[in-house]
XYZ file of C-alpha atoms in Angstrom:
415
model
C -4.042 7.762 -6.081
C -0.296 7.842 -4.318
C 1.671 5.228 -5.304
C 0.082 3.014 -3.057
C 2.708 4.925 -1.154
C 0.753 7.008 1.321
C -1.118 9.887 0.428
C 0.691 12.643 1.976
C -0.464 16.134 3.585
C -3.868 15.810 4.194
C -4.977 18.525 2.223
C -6.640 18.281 -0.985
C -4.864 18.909 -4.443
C -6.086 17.685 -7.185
C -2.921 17.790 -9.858
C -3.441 19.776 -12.411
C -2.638 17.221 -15.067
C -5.257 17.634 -17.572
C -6.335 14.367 -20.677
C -3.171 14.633 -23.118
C -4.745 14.278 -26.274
C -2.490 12.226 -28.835
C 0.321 10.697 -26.134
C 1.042 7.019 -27.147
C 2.308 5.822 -24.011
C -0.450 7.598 -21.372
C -3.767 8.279 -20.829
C -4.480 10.793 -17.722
C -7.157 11.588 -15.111
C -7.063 14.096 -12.904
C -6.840 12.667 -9.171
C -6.725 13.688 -5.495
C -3.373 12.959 -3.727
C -4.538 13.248 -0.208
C -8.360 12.989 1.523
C -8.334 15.980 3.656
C -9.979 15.109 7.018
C -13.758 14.989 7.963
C -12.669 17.640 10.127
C -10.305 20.476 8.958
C -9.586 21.444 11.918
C -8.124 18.455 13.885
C -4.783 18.742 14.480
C -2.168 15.882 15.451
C -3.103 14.196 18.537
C -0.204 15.063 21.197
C 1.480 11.592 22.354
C -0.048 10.166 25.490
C 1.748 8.914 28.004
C 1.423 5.381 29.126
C 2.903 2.241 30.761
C 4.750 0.488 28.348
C 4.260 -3.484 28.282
C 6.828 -3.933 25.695
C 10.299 -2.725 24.394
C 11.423 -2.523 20.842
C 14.766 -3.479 20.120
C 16.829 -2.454 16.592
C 18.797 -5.474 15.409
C 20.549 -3.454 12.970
C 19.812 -0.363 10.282
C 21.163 0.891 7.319
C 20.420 2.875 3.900
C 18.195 1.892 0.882
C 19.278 4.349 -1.658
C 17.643 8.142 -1.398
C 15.000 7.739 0.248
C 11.401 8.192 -0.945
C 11.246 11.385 -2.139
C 8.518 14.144 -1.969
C 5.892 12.440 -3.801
C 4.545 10.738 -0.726
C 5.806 7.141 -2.449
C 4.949 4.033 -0.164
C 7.630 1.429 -1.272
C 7.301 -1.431 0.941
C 9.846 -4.033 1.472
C 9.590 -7.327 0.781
C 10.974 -10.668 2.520
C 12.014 -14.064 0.894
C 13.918 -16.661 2.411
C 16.588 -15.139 4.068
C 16.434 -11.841 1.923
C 14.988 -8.491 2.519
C 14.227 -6.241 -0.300
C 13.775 -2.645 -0.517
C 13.637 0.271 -3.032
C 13.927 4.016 -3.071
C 12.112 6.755 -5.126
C 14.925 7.093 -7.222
C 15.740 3.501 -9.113
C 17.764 2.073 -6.499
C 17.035 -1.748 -5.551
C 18.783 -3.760 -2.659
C 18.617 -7.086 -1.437
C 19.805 -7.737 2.372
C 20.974 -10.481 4.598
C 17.582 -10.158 6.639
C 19.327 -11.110 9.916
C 22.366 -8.804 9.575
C 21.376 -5.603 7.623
C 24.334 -7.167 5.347
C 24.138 -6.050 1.592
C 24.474 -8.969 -1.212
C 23.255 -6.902 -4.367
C 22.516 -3.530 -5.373
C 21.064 -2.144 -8.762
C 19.640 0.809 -10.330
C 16.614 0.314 -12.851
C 16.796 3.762 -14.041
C 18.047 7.227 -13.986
C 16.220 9.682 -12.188
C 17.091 12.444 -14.039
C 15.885 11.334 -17.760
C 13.658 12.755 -19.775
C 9.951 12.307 -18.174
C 7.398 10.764 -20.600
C 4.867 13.606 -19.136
C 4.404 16.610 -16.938
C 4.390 15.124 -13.699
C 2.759 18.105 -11.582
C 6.341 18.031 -8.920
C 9.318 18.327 -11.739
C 11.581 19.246 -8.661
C 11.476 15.918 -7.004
C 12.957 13.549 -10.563
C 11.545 10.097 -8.237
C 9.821 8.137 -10.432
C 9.663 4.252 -8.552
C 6.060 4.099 -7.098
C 5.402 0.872 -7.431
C 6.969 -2.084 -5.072
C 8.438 -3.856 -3.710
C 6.949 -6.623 -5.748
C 7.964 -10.519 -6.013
C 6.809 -13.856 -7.314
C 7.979 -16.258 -9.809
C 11.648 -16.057 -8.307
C 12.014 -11.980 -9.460
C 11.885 -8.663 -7.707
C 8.850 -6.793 -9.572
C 9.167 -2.922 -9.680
C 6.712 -0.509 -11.544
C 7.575 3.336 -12.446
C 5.775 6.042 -12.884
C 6.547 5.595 -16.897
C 4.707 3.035 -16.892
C 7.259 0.454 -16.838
C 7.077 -3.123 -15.174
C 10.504 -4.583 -14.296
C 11.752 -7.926 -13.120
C 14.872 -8.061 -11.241
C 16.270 -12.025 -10.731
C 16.173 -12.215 -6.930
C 18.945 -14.077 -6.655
C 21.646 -11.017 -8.269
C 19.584 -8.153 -9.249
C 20.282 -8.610 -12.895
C 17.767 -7.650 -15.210
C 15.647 -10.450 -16.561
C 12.454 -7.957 -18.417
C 11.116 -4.525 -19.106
C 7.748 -4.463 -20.023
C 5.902 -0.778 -21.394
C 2.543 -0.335 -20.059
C -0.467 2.010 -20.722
C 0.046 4.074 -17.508
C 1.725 4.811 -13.966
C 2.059 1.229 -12.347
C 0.927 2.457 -8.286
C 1.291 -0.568 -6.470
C 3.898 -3.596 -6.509
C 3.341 -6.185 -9.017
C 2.740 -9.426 -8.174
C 3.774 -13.014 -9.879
C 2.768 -16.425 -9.235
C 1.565 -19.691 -11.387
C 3.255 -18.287 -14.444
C 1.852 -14.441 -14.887
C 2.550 -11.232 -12.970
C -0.488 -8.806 -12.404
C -0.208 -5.712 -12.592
C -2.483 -2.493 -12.425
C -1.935 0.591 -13.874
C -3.683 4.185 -12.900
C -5.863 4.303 -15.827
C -7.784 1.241 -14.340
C -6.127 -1.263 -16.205
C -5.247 -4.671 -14.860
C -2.981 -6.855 -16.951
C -1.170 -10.489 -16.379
C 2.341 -10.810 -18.199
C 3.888 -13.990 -18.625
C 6.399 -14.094 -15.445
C 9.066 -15.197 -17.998
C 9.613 -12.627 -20.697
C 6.788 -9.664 -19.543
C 4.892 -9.843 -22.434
C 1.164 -9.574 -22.008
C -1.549 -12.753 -21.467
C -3.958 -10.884 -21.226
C -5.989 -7.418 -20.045
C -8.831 -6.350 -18.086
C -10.185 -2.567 -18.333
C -12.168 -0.777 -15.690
C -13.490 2.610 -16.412
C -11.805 5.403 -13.929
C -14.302 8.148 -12.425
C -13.654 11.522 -13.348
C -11.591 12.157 -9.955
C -10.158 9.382 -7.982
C -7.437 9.188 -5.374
C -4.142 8.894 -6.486
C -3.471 5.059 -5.682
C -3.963 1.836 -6.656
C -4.730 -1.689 -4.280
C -2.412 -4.384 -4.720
C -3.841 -7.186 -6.875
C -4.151 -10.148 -4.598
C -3.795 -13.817 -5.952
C -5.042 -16.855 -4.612
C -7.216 -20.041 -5.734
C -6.872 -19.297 -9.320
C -7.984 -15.966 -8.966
C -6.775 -12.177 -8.795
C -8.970 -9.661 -6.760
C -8.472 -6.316 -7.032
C -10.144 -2.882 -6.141
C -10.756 0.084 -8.456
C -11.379 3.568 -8.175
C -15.320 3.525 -8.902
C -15.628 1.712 -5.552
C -15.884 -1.622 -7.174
C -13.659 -4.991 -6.294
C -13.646 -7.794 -9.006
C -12.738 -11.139 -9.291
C -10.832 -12.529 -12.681
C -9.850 -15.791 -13.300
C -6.065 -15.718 -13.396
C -4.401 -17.640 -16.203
C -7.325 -16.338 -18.951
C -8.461 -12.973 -17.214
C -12.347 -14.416 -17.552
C -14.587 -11.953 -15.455
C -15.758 -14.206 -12.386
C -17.504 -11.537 -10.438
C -17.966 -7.692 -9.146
C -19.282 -6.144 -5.921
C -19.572 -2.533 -5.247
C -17.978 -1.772 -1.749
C -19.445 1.486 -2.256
C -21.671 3.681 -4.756
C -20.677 7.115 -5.409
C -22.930 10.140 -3.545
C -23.210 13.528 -3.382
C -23.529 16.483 -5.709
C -19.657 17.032 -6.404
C -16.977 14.900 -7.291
C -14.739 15.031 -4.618
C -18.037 13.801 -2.882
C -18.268 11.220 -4.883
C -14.796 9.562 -4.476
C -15.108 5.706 -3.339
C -11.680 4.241 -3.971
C -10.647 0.850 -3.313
C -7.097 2.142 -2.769
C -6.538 -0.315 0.097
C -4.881 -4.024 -0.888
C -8.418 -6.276 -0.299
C -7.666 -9.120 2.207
C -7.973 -12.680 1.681
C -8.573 -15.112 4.326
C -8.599 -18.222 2.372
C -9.629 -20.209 5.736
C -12.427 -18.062 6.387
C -13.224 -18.113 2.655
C -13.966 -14.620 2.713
C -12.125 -11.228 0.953
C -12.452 -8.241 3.091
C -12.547 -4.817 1.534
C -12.401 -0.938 2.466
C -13.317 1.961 0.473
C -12.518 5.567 0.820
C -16.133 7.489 2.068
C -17.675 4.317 1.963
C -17.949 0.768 3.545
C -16.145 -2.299 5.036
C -17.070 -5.436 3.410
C -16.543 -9.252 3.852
C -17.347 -11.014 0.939
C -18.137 -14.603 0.172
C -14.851 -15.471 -2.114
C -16.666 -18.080 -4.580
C -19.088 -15.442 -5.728
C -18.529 -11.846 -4.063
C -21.715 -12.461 -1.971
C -22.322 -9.654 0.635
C -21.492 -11.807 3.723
C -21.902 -8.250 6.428
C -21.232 -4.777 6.191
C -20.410 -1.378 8.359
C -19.660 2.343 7.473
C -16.143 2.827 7.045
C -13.555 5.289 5.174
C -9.961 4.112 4.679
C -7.436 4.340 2.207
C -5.231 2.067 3.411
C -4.693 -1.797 3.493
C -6.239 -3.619 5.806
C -4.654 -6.395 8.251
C -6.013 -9.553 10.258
C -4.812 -11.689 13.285
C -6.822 -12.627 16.250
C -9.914 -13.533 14.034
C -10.025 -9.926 13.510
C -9.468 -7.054 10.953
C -7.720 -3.877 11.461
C -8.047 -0.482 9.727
C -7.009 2.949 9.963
C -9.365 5.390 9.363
C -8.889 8.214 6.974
C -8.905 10.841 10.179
C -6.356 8.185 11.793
C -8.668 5.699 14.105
C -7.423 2.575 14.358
C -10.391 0.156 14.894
C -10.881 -3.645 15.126
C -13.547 -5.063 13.529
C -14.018 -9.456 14.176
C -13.879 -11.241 10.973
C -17.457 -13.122 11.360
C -19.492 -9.827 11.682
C -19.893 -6.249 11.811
C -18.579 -6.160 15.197
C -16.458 -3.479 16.575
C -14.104 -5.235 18.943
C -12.222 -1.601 19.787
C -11.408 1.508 18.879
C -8.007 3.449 19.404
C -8.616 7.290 18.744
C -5.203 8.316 20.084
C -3.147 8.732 17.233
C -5.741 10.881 15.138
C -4.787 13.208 12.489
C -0.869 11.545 13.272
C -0.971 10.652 9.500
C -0.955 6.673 10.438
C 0.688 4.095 7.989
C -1.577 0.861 6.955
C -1.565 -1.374 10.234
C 0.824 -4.616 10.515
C -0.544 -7.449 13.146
C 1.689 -10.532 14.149
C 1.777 -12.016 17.833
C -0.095 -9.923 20.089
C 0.293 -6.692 18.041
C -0.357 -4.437 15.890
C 2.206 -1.836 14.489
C 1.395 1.600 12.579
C 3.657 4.197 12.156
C 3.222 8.137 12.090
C 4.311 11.073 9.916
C 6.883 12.100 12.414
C 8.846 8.867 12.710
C 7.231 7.400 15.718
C 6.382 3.240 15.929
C 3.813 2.745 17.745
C 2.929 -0.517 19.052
C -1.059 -1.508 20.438
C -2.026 -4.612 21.823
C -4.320 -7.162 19.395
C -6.752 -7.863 22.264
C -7.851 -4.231 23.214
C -5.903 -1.932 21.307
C -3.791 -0.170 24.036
C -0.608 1.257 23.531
C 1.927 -0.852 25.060
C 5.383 0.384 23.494
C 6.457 3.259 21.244
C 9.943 4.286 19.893
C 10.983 7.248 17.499
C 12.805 6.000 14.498
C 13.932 9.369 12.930
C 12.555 10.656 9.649
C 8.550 9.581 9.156
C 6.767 6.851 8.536
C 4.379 6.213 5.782
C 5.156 2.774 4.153
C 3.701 -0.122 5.792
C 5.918 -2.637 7.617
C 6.822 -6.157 7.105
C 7.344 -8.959 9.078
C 8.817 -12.536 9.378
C 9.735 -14.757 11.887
C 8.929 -11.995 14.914
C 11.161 -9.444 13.247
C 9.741 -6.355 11.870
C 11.347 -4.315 8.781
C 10.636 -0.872 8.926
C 11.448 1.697 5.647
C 11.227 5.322 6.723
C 10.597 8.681 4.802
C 14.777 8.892 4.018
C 15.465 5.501 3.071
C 16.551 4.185 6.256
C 15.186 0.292 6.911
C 15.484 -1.233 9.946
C 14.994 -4.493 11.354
C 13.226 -4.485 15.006
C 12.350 -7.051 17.731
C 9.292 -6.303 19.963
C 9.856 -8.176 23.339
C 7.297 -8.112 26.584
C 8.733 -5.959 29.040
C 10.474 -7.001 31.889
């Protein structure tokens, strides 16, 4: 699983971190880091040329700490109120004037260079933030790859917790009516009490022998946290008592070898309370809309993604683990299109607002396709690459590349 960070170099390599018998702080599986594509030997898709509808204009840019390091870390920012937050790989956390770029705080949560609590299988690259950027409750919610939750007041930076967990926390926390949920690599999902961190309560899901290095986001909303494991499975548990409400398989595992079998929910399921439905993606698997009461099978199609998924237009939008980006309409297994030129560009998870939807590529490039059909209509280079997923508020797009560089952008129709 990568730190809900992207999954970098699509090649396989499954870390050789092996079950530490005895450790008091970790349990370990052995994971995958990156899918390798159905086909080994696509290469990038060249850019196309086109006629662009739109321009993207930079409002400002500046530098979030280190950047994200070589352990293909997907950090995304987060925006409240007037506020932009962002982390790097390395313990630094900022929090911006969203409109100016204009720094009001800036802490460090750690050192990079301590002692590790384990072997991690890169000891050159000493990043250990992989989960965020989280926030709820009034806090900014980090989680480390020492298995640490933090809470940072949002209004200074100053330290308000530090809860120890059982294992790597992957993906942001989240807080809201009291508790923070988190989920750890070992399958693990726990609610802390937003005020002090200590634990409420916990929820254990058994990890397959291999899984992707990753875990979805847990997702809150009427009373409930859904969240996706690594056996293929998304569950519903009530949030203030962590009751078991239900399960649904996205996908069973197949095939005669493990790496066959993989069927990760690694991608952040998607609630659309108005719809009453929770869409989810698995890795070799299937895209799912189920009914949010009960986790009744409302349709399904074949589908492989890692990613998160995103919605606008009464539609859904995923990337495909070979890099298709497809639209699928939200009241059935309809394809609405199908955009096949960025494959094998190593695609972020898509962001929709207005009439668009954003993904960015492995060399730096934002590209920019139309909700509607899924045409390119604008593209700029942004420097180093892309692989965290964008944010956006009030028609103004954040944007947190490879090196630590966030900018804020304005997509305007041309002419």
């Amino acid at each position: 699983m990568i730190p809900h960070s992207h999954i970098a170099a699509r090649t396989l390599a499954v870390v050789a971190a092996l079950w530490l018998g005895g450790c008091s702080f970790f349990s370990f599986l052995p994971f995958v880091d990156e899918p390798k594509d159905k086909d080994e030997e696509g290469e990038a898709t060249p850019l196309v040329d086109f006629e662009p509808e739109a321009v993207i204009d930079r409002h400002w840019r500046t530098k979030v700490g280190r950047g994200l390091g070589r352990k293909s870390l997907r950090l995304t920012p987060t925006v409240i109120a007037d506020r932009v937050f962002a982390a790097d790989g390395y313990g630094r956390v900022v929090a911006l004037d969203r409109f100016s770029g204009r720094n009001i705080w800036s802490v460090s949560v750690g050192k990079p260079d301590g002692i590790p609590f384990y072997q991690f299988w890169d000891r050159r690259d000493p990043s250990f933030v992989t989960g965020g950027v989280g926030a709820g409750e009034g806090t900014i919610l980090i989680g480390t790859m020492r298995g640490e939750v933090i809470a940072l007041d949002a209004a200074d930076g100053s330290e308000l917790w530090r809860q120890q967990m059982s294992s790597e926390v992957l993906s942001p926390p989240v807080g809201a009516d009291g508790v923070v949920m988190t989920q750890m690599s070992d399958g693990r999902l726990v609610a802390l009490e937003a005020d002090d961190g200590s634990t409420r309560w916990a929820f254990d899901n058994q990890v397959p022998l291999l899984t992707l290095r990753g875990t979805a986001t847990p997702v809150l909303g009427g009373g409930l946290v859904f969240a996706g494991f690594g056996d293929g499975s998304v569950k519903a548990v009530e949030t203030q008592t962590g009751e078991p409400i239900w399960e649904h398989r996205v996908m069973l595992p197949e095939g005669r070898t493990e790496l066959d079998r993989l069927v990760d929910v690694d991608g952040t399921p998607l609630l659309v309370a108005e719809r009453g439905a929770l869409f989810a993606v698995s890795y070799q698997g299937r895209l799912k809309a189920l009914r949010v009461q009960d986790g009744i099978l409302l349709w399904e199609m074949p589908a492989s993604s890692f990613l998160d998924l995103a919605a606008g237009y009464g539609q859904l939008y995923f990337v495909s683990d070979d890099d298709v980006v497809t639209a699928v309409q939200q009241s059935s297994a309809t394809v609405a299109w199908t955009q096949e030129a960025l494959k094998y560009r190593k695609l972020t998870s898509p962001t929709a607002f207005g009439n668009y939807v954003l993904v960015g590529d492995d060399e730096g490039y934002l590209h920019v396709l139309a909700q509607s059909d899924g045409r390119l209509v604008a593209r700029r280079k942004l420097g180093s690459g892309l692989r965290t997923r964008m944010v956006e508020a009030d028609n103004i797009v954040y944007v947190l590349d490879n090196n630590g560089t966030l900018e804020a952008l304005e997509i305007k129709r041309r002419g």
